Each structure stands twice: as C-alpha cells, then as structure tokens.
mmCIF file of C-alpha atoms and ligand atoms in Angstrom:
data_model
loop_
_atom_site.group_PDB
_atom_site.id
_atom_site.type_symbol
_atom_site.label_atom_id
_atom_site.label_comp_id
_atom_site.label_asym_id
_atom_site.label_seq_id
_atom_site.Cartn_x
_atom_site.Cartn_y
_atom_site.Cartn_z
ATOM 1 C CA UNK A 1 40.527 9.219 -12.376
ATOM 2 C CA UNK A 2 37.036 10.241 -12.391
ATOM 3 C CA UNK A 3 34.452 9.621 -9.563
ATOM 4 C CA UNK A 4 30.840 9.245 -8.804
ATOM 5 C CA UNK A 5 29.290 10.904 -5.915
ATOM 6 C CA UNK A 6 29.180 7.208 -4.252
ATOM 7 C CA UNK A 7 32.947 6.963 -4.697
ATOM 8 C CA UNK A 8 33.729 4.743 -7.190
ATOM 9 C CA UNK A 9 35.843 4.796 -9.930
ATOM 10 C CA UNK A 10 33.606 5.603 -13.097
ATOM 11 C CA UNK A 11 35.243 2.843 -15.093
ATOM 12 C CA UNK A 12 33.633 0.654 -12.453
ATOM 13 C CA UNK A 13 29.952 2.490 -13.305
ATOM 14 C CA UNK A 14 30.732 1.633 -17.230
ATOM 15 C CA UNK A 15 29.865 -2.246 -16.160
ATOM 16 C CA UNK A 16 26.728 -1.110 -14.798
ATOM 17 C CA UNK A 17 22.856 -2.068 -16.253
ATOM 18 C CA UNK A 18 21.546 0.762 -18.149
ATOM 19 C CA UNK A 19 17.680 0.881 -18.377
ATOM 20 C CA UNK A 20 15.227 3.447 -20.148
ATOM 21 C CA UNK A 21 12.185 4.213 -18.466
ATOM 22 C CA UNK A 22 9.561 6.672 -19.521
ATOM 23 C CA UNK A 23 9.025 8.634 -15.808
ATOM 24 C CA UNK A 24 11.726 7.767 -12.772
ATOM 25 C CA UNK A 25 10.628 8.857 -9.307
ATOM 26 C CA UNK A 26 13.622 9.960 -6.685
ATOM 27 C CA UNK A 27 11.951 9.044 -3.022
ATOM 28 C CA UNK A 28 9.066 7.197 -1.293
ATOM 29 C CA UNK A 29 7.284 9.321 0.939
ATOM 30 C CA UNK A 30 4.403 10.802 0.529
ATOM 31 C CA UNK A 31 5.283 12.974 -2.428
ATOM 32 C CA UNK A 32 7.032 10.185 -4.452
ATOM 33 C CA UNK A 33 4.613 7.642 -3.862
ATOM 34 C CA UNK A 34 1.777 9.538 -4.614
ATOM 35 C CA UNK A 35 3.589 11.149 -8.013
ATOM 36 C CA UNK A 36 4.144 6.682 -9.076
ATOM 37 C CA UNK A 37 0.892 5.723 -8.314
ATOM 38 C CA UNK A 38 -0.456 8.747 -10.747
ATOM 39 C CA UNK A 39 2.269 7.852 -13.251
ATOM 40 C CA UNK A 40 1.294 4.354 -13.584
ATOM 41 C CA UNK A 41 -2.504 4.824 -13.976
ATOM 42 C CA UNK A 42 -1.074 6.685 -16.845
ATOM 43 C CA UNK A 43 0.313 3.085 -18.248
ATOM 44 C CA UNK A 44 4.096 4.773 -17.869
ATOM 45 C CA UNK A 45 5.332 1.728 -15.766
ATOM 46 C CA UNK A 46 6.994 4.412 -13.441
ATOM 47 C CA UNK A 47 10.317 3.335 -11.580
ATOM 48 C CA UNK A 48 10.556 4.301 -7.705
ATOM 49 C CA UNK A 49 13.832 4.571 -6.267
ATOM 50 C CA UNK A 50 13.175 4.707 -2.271
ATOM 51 C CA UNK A 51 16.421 5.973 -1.054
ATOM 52 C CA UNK A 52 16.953 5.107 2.229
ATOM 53 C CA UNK A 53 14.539 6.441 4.301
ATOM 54 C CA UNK A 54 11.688 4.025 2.946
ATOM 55 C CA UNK A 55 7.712 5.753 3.506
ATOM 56 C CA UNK A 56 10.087 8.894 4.150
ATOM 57 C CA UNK A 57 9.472 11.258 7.180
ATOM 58 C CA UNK A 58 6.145 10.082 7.551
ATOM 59 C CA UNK A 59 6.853 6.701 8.046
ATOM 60 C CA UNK A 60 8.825 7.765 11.343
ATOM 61 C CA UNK A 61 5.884 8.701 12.508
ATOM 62 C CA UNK A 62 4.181 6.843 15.556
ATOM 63 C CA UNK A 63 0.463 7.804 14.180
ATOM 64 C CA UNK A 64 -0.789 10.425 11.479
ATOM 65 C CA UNK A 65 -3.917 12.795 12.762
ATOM 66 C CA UNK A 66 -4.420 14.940 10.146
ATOM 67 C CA UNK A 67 -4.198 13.272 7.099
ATOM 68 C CA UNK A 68 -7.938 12.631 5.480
ATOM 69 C CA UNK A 69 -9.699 9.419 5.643
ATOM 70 C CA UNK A 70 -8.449 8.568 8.727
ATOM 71 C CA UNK A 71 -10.366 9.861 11.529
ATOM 72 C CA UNK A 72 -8.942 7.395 14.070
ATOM 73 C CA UNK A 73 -5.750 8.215 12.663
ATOM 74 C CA UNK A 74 -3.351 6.233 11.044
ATOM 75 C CA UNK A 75 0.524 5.290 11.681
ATOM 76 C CA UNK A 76 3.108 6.707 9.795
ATOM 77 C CA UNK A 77 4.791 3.324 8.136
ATOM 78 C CA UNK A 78 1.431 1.877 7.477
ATOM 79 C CA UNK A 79 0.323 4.939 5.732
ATOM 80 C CA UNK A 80 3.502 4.709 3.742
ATOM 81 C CA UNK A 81 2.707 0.727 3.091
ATOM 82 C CA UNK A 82 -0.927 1.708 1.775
ATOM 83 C CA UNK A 83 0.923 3.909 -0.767
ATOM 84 C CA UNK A 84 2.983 1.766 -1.879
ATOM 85 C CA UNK A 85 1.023 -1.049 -2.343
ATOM 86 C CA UNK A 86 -1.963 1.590 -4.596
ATOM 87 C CA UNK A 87 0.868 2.359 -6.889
ATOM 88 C CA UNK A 88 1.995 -0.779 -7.454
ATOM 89 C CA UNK A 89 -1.235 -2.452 -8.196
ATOM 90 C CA UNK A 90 -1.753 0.026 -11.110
ATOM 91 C CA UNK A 91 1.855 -1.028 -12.517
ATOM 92 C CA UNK A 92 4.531 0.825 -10.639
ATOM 93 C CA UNK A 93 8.171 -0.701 -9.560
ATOM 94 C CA UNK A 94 9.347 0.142 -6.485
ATOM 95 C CA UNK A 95 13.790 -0.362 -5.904
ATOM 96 C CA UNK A 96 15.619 -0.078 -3.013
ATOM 97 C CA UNK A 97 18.297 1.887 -4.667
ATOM 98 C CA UNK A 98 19.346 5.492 -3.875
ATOM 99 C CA UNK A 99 21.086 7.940 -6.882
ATOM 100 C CA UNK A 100 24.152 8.489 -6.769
ATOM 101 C CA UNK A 101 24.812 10.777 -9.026
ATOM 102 C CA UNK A 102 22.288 12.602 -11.659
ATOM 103 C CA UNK A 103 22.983 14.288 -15.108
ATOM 104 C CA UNK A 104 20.021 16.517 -16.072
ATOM 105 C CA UNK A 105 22.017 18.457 -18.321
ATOM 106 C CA UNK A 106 20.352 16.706 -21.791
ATOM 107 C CA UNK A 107 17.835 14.257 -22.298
ATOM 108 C CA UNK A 108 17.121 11.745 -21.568
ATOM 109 C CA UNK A 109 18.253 12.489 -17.730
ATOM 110 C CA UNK A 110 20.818 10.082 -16.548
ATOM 111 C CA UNK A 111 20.347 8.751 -12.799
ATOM 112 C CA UNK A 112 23.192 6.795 -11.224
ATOM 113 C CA UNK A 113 22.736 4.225 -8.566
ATOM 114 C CA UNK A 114 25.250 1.483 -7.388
ATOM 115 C CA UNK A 115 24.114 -1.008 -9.623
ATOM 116 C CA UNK A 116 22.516 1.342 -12.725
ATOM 117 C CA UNK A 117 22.611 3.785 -14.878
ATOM 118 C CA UNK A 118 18.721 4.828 -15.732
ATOM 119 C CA UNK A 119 18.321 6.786 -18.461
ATOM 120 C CA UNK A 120 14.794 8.914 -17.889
ATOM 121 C CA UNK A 121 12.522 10.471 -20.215
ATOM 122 C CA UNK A 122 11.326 12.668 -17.051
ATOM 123 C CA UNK A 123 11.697 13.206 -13.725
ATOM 124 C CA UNK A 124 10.162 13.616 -10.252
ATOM 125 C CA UNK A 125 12.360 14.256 -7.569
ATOM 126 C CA UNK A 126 10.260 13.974 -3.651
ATOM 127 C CA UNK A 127 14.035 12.798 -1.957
ATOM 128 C CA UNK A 128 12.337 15.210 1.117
ATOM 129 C CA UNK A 129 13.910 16.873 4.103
ATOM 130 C CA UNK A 130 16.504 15.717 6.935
ATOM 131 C CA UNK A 131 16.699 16.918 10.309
ATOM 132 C CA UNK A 132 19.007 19.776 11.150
ATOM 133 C CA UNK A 133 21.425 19.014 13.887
ATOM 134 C CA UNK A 134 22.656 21.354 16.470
ATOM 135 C CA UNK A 135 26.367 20.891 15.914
ATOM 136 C CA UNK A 136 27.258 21.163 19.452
ATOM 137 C CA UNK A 137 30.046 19.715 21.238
ATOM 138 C CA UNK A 138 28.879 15.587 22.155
ATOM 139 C CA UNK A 139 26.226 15.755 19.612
ATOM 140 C CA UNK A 140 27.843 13.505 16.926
ATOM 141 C CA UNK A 141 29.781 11.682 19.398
ATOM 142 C CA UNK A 142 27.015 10.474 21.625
ATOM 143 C CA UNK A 143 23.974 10.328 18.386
ATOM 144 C CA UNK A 144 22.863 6.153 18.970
ATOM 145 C CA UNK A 145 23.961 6.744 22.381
ATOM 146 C CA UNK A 146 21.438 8.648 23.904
ATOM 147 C CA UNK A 147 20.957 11.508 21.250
ATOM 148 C CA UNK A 148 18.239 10.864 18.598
ATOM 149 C CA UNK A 149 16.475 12.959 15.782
ATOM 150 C CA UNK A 150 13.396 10.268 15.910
ATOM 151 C CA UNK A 151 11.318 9.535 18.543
ATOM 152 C CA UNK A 152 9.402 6.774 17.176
ATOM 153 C CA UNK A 153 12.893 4.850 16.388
ATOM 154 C CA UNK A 154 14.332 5.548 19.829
ATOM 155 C CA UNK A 155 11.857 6.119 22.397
ATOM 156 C CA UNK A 156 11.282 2.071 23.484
ATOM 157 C CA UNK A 157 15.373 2.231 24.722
ATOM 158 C CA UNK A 158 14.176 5.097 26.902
ATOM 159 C CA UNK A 159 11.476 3.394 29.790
ATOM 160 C CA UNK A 160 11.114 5.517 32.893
ATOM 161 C CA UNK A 161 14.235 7.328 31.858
ATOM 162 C CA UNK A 162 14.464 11.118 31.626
ATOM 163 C CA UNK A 163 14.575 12.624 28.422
ATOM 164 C CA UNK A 164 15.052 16.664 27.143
ATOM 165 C CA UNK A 165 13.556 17.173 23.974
ATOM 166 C CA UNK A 166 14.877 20.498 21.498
ATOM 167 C CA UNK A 167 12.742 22.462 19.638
ATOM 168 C CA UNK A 168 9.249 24.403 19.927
ATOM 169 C CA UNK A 169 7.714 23.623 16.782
ATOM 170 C CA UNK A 170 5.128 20.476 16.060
ATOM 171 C CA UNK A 171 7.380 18.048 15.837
ATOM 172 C CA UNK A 172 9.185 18.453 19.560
ATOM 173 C CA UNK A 173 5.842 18.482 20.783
ATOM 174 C CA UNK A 174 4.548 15.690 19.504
ATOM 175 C CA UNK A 175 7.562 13.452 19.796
ATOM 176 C CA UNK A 176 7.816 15.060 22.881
ATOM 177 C CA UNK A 177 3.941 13.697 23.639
ATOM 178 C CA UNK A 178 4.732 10.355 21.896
ATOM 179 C CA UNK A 179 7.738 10.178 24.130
ATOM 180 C CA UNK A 180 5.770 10.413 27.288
ATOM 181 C CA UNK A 181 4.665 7.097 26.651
ATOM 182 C CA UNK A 182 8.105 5.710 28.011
ATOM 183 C CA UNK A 183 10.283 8.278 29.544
ATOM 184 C CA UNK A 184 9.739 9.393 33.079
ATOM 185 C CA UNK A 185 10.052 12.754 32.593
ATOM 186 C CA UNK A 186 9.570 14.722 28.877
ATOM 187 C CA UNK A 187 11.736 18.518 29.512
ATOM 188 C CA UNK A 188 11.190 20.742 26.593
ATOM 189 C CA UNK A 189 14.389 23.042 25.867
ATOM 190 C CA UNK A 190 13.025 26.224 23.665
ATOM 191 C CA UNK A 191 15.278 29.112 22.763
ATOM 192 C CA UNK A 192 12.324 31.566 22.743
ATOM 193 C CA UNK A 193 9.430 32.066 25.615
ATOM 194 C CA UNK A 194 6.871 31.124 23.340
ATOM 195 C CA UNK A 195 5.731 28.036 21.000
ATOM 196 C CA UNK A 196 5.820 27.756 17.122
ATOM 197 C CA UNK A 197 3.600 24.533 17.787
ATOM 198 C CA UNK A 198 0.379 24.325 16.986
ATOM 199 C CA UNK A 199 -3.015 24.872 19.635
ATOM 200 C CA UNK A 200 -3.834 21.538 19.922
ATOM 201 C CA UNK A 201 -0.572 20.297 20.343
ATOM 202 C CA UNK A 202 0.629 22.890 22.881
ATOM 203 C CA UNK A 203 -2.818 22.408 25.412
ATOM 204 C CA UNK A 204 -1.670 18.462 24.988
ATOM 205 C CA UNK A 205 1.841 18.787 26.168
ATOM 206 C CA UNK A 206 0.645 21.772 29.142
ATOM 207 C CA UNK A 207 -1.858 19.210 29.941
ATOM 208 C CA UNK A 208 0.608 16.165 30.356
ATOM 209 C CA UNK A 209 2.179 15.924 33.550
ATOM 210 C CA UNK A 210 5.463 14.102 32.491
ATOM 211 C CA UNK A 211 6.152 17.393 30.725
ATOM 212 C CA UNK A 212 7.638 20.234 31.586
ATOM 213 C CA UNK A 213 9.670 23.181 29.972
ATOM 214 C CA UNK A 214 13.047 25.407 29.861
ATOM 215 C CA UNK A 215 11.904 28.773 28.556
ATOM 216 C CA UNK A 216 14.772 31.030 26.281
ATOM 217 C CA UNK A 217 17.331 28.334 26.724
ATOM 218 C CA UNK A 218 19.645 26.520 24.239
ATOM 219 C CA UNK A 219 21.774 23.834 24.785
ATOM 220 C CA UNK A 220 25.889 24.247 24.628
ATOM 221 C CA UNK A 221 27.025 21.086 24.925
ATOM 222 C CA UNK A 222 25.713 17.008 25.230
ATOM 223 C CA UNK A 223 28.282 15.140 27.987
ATOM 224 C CA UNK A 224 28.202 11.812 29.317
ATOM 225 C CA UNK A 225 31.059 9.506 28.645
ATOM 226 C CA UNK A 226 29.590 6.857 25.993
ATOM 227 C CA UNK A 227 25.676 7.669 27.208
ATOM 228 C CA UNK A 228 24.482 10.678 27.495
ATOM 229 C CA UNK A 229 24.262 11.992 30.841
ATOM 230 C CA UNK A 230 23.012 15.651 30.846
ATOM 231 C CA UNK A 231 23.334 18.748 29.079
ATOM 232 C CA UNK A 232 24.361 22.174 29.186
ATOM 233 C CA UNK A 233 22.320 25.171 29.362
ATOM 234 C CA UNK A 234 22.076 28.499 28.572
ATOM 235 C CA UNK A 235 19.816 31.079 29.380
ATOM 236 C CA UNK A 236 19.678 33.231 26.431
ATOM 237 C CA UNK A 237 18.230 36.206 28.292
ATOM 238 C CA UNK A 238 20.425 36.064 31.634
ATOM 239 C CA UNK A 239 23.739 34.177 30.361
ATOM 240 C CA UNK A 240 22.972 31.986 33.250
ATOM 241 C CA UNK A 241 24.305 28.692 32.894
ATOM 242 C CA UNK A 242 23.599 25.316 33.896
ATOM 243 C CA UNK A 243 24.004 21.440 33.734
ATOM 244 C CA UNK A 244 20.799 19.571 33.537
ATOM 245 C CA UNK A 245 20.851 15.956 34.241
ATOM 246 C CA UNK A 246 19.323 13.699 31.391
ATOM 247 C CA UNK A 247 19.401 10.503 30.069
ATOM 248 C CA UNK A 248 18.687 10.843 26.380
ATOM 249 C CA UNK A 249 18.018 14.064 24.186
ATOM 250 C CA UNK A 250 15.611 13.977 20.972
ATOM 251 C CA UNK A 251 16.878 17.150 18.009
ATOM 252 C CA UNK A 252 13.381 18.566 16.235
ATOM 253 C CA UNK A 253 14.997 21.815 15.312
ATOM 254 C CA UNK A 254 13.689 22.030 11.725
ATOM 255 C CA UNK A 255 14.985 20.202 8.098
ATOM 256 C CA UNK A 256 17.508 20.779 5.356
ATOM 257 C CA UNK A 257 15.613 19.558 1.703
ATOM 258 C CA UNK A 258 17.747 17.107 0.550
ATOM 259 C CA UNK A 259 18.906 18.492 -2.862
ATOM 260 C CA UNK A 260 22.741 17.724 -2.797
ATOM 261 C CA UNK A 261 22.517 15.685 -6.029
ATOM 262 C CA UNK A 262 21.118 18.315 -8.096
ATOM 263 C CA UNK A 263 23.016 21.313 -6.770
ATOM 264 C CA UNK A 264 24.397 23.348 -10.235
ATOM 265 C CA UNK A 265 21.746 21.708 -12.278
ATOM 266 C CA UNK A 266 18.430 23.233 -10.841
ATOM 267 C CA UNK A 267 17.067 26.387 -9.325
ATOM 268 C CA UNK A 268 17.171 26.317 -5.860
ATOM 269 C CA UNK A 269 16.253 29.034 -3.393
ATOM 270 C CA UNK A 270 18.779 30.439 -0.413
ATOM 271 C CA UNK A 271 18.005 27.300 2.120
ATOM 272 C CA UNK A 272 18.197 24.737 -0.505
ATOM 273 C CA UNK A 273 14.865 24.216 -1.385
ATOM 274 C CA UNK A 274 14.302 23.251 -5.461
ATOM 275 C CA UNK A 275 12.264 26.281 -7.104
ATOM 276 C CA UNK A 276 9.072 25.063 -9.149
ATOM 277 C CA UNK A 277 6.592 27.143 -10.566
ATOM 278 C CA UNK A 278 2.820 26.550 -9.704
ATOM 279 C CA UNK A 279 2.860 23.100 -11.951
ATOM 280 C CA UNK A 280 5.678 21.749 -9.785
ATOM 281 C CA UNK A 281 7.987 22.417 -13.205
ATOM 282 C CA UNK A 282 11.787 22.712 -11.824
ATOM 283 C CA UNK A 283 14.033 24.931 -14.223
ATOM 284 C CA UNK A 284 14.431 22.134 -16.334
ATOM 285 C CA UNK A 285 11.561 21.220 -18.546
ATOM 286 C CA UNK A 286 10.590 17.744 -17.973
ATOM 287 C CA UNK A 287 11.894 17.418 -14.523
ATOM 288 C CA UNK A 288 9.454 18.114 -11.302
ATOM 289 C CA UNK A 289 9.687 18.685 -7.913
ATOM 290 C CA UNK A 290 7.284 17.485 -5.117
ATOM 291 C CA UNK A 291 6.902 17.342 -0.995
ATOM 292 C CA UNK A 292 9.338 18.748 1.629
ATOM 293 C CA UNK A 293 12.121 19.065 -1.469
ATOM 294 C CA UNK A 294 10.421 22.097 -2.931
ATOM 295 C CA UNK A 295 8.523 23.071 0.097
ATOM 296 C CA UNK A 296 9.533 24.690 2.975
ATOM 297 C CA UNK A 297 5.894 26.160 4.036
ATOM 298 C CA UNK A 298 2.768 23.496 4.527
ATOM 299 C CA UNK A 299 5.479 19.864 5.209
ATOM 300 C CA UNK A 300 2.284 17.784 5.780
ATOM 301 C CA UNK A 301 1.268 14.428 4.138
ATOM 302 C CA UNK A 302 -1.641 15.408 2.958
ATOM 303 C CA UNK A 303 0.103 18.425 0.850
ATOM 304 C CA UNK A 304 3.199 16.866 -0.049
ATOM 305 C CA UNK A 305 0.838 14.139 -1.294
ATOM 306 C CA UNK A 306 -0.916 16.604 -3.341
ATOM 307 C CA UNK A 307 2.609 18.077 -4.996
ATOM 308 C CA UNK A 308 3.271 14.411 -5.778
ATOM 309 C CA UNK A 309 0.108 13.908 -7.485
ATOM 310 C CA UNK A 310 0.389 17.261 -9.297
ATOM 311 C CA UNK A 311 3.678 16.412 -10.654
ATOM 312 C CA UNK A 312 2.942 13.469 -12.060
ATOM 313 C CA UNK A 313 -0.045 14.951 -14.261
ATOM 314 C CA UNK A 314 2.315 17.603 -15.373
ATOM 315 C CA UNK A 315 4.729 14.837 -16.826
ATOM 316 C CA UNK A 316 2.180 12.728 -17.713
ATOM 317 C CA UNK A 317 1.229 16.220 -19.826
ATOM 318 C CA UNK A 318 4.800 16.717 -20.460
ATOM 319 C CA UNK A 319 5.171 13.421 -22.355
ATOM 320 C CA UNK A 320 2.328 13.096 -24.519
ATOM 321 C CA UNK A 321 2.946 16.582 -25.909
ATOM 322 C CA UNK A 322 6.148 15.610 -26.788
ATOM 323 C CA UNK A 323 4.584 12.030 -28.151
ATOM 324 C CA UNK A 324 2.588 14.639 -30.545
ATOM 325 C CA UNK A 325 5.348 17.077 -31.316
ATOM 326 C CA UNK A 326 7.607 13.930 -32.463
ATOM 327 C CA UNK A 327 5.836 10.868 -33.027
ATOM 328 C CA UNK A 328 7.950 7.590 -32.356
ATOM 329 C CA UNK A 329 10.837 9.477 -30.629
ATOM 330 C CA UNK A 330 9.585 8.067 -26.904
HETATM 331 P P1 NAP B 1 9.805 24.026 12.706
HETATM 332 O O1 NAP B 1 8.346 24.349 12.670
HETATM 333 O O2 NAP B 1 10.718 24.733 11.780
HETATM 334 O O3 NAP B 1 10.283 24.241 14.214
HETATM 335 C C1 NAP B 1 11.616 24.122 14.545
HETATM 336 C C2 NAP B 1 11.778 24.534 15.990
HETATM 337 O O4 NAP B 1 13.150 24.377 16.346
HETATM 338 C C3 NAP B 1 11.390 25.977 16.244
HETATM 339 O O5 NAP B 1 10.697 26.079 17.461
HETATM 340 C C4 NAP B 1 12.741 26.692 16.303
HETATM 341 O O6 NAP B 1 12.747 27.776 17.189
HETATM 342 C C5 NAP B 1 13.645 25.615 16.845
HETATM 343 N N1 NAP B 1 15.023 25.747 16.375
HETATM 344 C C6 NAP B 1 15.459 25.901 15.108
HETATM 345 N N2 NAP B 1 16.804 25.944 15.064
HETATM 346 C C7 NAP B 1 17.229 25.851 16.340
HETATM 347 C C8 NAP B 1 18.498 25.839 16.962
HETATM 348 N N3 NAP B 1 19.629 25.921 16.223
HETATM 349 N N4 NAP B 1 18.559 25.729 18.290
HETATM 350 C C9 NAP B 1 17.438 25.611 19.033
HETATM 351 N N5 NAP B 1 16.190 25.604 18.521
HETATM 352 C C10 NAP B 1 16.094 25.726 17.184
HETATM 353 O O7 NAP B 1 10.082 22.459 12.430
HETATM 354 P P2 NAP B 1 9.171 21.196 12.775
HETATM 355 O O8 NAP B 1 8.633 21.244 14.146
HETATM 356 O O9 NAP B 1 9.981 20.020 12.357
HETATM 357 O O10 NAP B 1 7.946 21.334 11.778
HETATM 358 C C11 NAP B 1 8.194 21.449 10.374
HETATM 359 C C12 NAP B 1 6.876 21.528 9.619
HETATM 360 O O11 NAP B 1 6.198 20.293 9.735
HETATM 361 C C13 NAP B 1 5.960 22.600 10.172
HETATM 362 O O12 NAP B 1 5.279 23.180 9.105
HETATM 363 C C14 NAP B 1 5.002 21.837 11.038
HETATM 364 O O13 NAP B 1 3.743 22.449 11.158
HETATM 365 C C15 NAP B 1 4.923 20.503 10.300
HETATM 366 N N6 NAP B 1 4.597 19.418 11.237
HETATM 367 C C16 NAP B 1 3.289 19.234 11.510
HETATM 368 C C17 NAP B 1 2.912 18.250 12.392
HETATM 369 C C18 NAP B 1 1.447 18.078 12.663
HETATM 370 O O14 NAP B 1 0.640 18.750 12.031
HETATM 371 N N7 NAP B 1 1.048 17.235 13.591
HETATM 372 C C19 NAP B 1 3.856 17.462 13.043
HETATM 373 C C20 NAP B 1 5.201 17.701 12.764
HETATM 374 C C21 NAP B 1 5.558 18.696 11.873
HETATM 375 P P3 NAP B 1 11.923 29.123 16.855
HETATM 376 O O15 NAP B 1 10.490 28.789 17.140
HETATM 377 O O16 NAP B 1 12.514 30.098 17.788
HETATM 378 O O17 NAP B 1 12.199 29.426 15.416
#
C-alpha cells in the first residue's frame, strides 16, 4: 500500500479537495508572509499554508529591536499579526494546514495536506529553521518538564527559579536577558571562552546581575526525575566534571532549515539549506526559496522579509512570461 509522508493510506488522499491556485506559499513567518502579501498585490489570490509554527520564529519572540519602523521595538507575534493582516487586505488566504507531502517533479506542483491536494502553478517555500537539540541523555525525556528551546513560551513557569541557558550566540543571550525577567538566577553554559553574540547583547547580559557564565563547558547529561533538577558538566579544557543544580534549561544551539519535504527534488547544500541563485530561483524553475530555508548567514526579519518579497516578484515575473509564451494555458 502506498503512503503519504502524514501516514495515510493514499487511497484515503484520492477523497481529498483538489484546488488550483496560481502561486502557493509553504510558511508564515517573515519570509512567507512577506512573499503573499507581494503575490496578492499582483491580483494572484496567493494561498498561505502556515504550518504549525504560525508568525514562525519570530513570533516566539518576546520583542523585535532591529527590525525597521519600529524604534520602540515591536513583539514578535504582533509583528507576525501586522503581516498577516497587510497580505490579506490586498487578497491573500491564509490556512492552517501544513504539506504533507510535495511533488515538484512536473507542473503544475502538487502540495499535499490532510485535507487537499493543491495543485500550484508556482511555488514559494519560507517553512524556516528549527532548533537543534543537544541529544543528550534526559533531554527528550524531561523537554515540557523543565527543558525548553523557547524562552518566550516557557519562561512565566520559571518565577524566581534558577535556570542554565546553552549556547553563546544571540539567541541564548537574549532569551537568556528575556529570561531574567522571571528566573532567579540566568547561568550561561558556552563550550568556547568567548561569545558569538553580538556587542550590544553581550555588555547587556555582563551588565545584568542575575547572569552569570560557565566558560568551555558543555553539558553531558539533563537529570531530575520528572523535573529537571540539574545538569552535568564538562569542562572541555580540564575534563573536570560536575553537577550543577538547576531548575529548568533553555537549548539556543543553532537551527536545522526545515527542508524534509523536498529532499530529492531540490538542490540543497551540505546542512540542508535549499540552494537559490541571487533571484531566490531553487533548481526548479518556477519554485523559490525565501528566509531561514535558504539562508543560513543574515536569519533576521528584516532579511528574511526581504527574500520573501524578492521571491514573490520573481514568480510574479515567472508567470506572466509564461502568460506571454502560451497565452490561455494559466
Ligand atoms: P548561532 O549564532 O549559530 O549560535 C549557536 C550557539 O550555540 C553558538 O554559540 C555555538 O557555539 C553553540 N552551539 C552550537 N552547537 C552546540 C552544541 N552541540 N553544544 C553546545 N553549544 C553549541 O545561533 P543563534 O544564536 O540561534 O543565532 C542564529 C542567527 O540568528 C544568527 O545569525 C544571529 O545573529 C541571529 N539572531 C539575531 C538576533 C538579534 O539580532 N537580536 C537574535 C537571535 C538570533 P560556538 O559559538 O562555539 O559555535
């Protein structure tokens, strides 16, 4: 018998809706959101599906500093909100529905959800990053109980409670910062002696007095018998070891793109990421790439809304020539 990604049997999918549309979008972050709200001033009715991380990274984030327009900043999942709500007023349809399966091998492309099969005359896929985990013994057991990869989410469950936070890039810091807020006590584990963070964010978290830092360590294990209770330690430059006692631990060690669904069907580089050229083209004409998917260098708002935007024009582009080439095909 013959499955979908999602599981089910594909006689089931043969009952499913089937609906043309002229541009699909895959993810609403920054990247996808940005990509509709250009499609649709374009008249091409784009469809949006969110996937399940609605607004994306970004809207996991407490407040946005940096992105333009803002200078009081702005949070993350009101950001996201503001998005949505531009490209919908020019004609774009947002759906809570996440592919299950894709088919880019002919046109038009074929995405799978649950409930549909959409049959697009071009794509943009902005399905972003997820966070890396450290695969270490009590992680998985103990994640929702005490071990979180979003400190926005989690933090409230953690008032005057002591929390380690992994990582030395932007994100540990400012979770770590945000997380300050509740927690007691903010410990930084790095596995180097220096930050990958960014000035301003490194003189905040030197200057906060709820944090403090473990230099060249990285942590072997999570314990704590249903809620975490402490981890363990290890010096990477002495071997030492150690047990530190802690009530929660927050995971900002980096991303993975999420490009499962389109593994064997696009170019992707060695860490996953989907190759485009400088028009956001993937290797197969008519379908684009956009945000943290294709981009494992800049990860902001404010460029991953750019990709989305560029995208979009080049499909907008991509369609019309083909309009020309053969009239009454679309
Ligand atoms: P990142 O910059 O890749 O940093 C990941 C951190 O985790 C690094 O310090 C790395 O150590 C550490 N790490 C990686 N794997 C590890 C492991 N297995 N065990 C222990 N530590 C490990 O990721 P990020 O902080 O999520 O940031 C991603 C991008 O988003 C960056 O471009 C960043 O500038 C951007 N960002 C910006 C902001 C902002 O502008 N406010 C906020 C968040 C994120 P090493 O340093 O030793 O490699």
């Amino acid at each position: 018998m013959e499955f979908n990604l999602s599981g089910f049997p594909a006689a089931e999918a043969q009952q499913k809706k089937v609906e043309s549309v002229r541009l699909l979008v895959l993810g609403s972050g920054p990247a996808g959101l940005s990509a509709a709200l250009y499609a649709a001033r374009a008249e091409l009715t784009p469809l949006v599906l969110t996937g399940v991380e609605i607004g994306g990274q970004a809207g996991l984030t407490f407040i946005i500093e940096n992105y333009p327009g803002f200078p009081e900043g702005v949070g993350g999942y009101q950001l996201g909100e503001l998005f949505q709500k531009q490209a919908e007023k020019f004609g774009a349809r947002v759906e809570f529905e996440t592919a299950s399966a894709v088919d880019l091998s002919r046109r038009p492309f074929k995405i799978s959800t649950y409930g549909a099969d959409y049959l697009a005359d071009s794509l943009v896929i902005a399905t972003g990053a997820s966070s890396n985990h450290l695969g270490i013994p009590g992680e998985k057991e103990l994640t929702g109980h005490g071990v979180s990869y979003c400190a926005t989410c989690d933090g409230y469950f953690f008032k005057e409670k002591r929390v380690v936070v992994v990582g030395g890039g932007d994100s540990a810091l400012e979770e770590g910062l945000f997380l300050t807020r509740y927690a007691s006590s903010v410990t930084i584990v790095h596995r180097r002696d220096s930050l990958r963070a960014g000035a301003i964010l490194q003189k905040r978290a030197h200057d906060n007095p709820k944090v403090n830092f473990v230099w060249n360590s990285v942590l072997t294990a999570i314990v704590g018998d249903h809620l975490v209770e402490g981890v363990k330690l290890k010096n990477v430059v002495s071997g030492e070891e150690s047990l530190l006692p802690t009530d929660g631990v927050f995971i900002f060690i980096g991303h993975t793109p999420n490009t499962e669904l389109f593994k064997g069907q696009l170019e992707m580089d060695e860490r996953g990421y989907i190759k485009t050229d400088m028009l956001m083209q993937t290797s197969v004409p008519g379908v684009y790439a956009a945000g943290e998917v294709a981009d494992p260098n800049f990860r902001q708002v404010v460029t991953s809304a750019g990709m989305g935007a560029a995208a979009a024009m080049q499909a907008i582009k991509y369609l019309e020539k083909e309009e020309v080439q053969s009239p009454g095909v679309a």
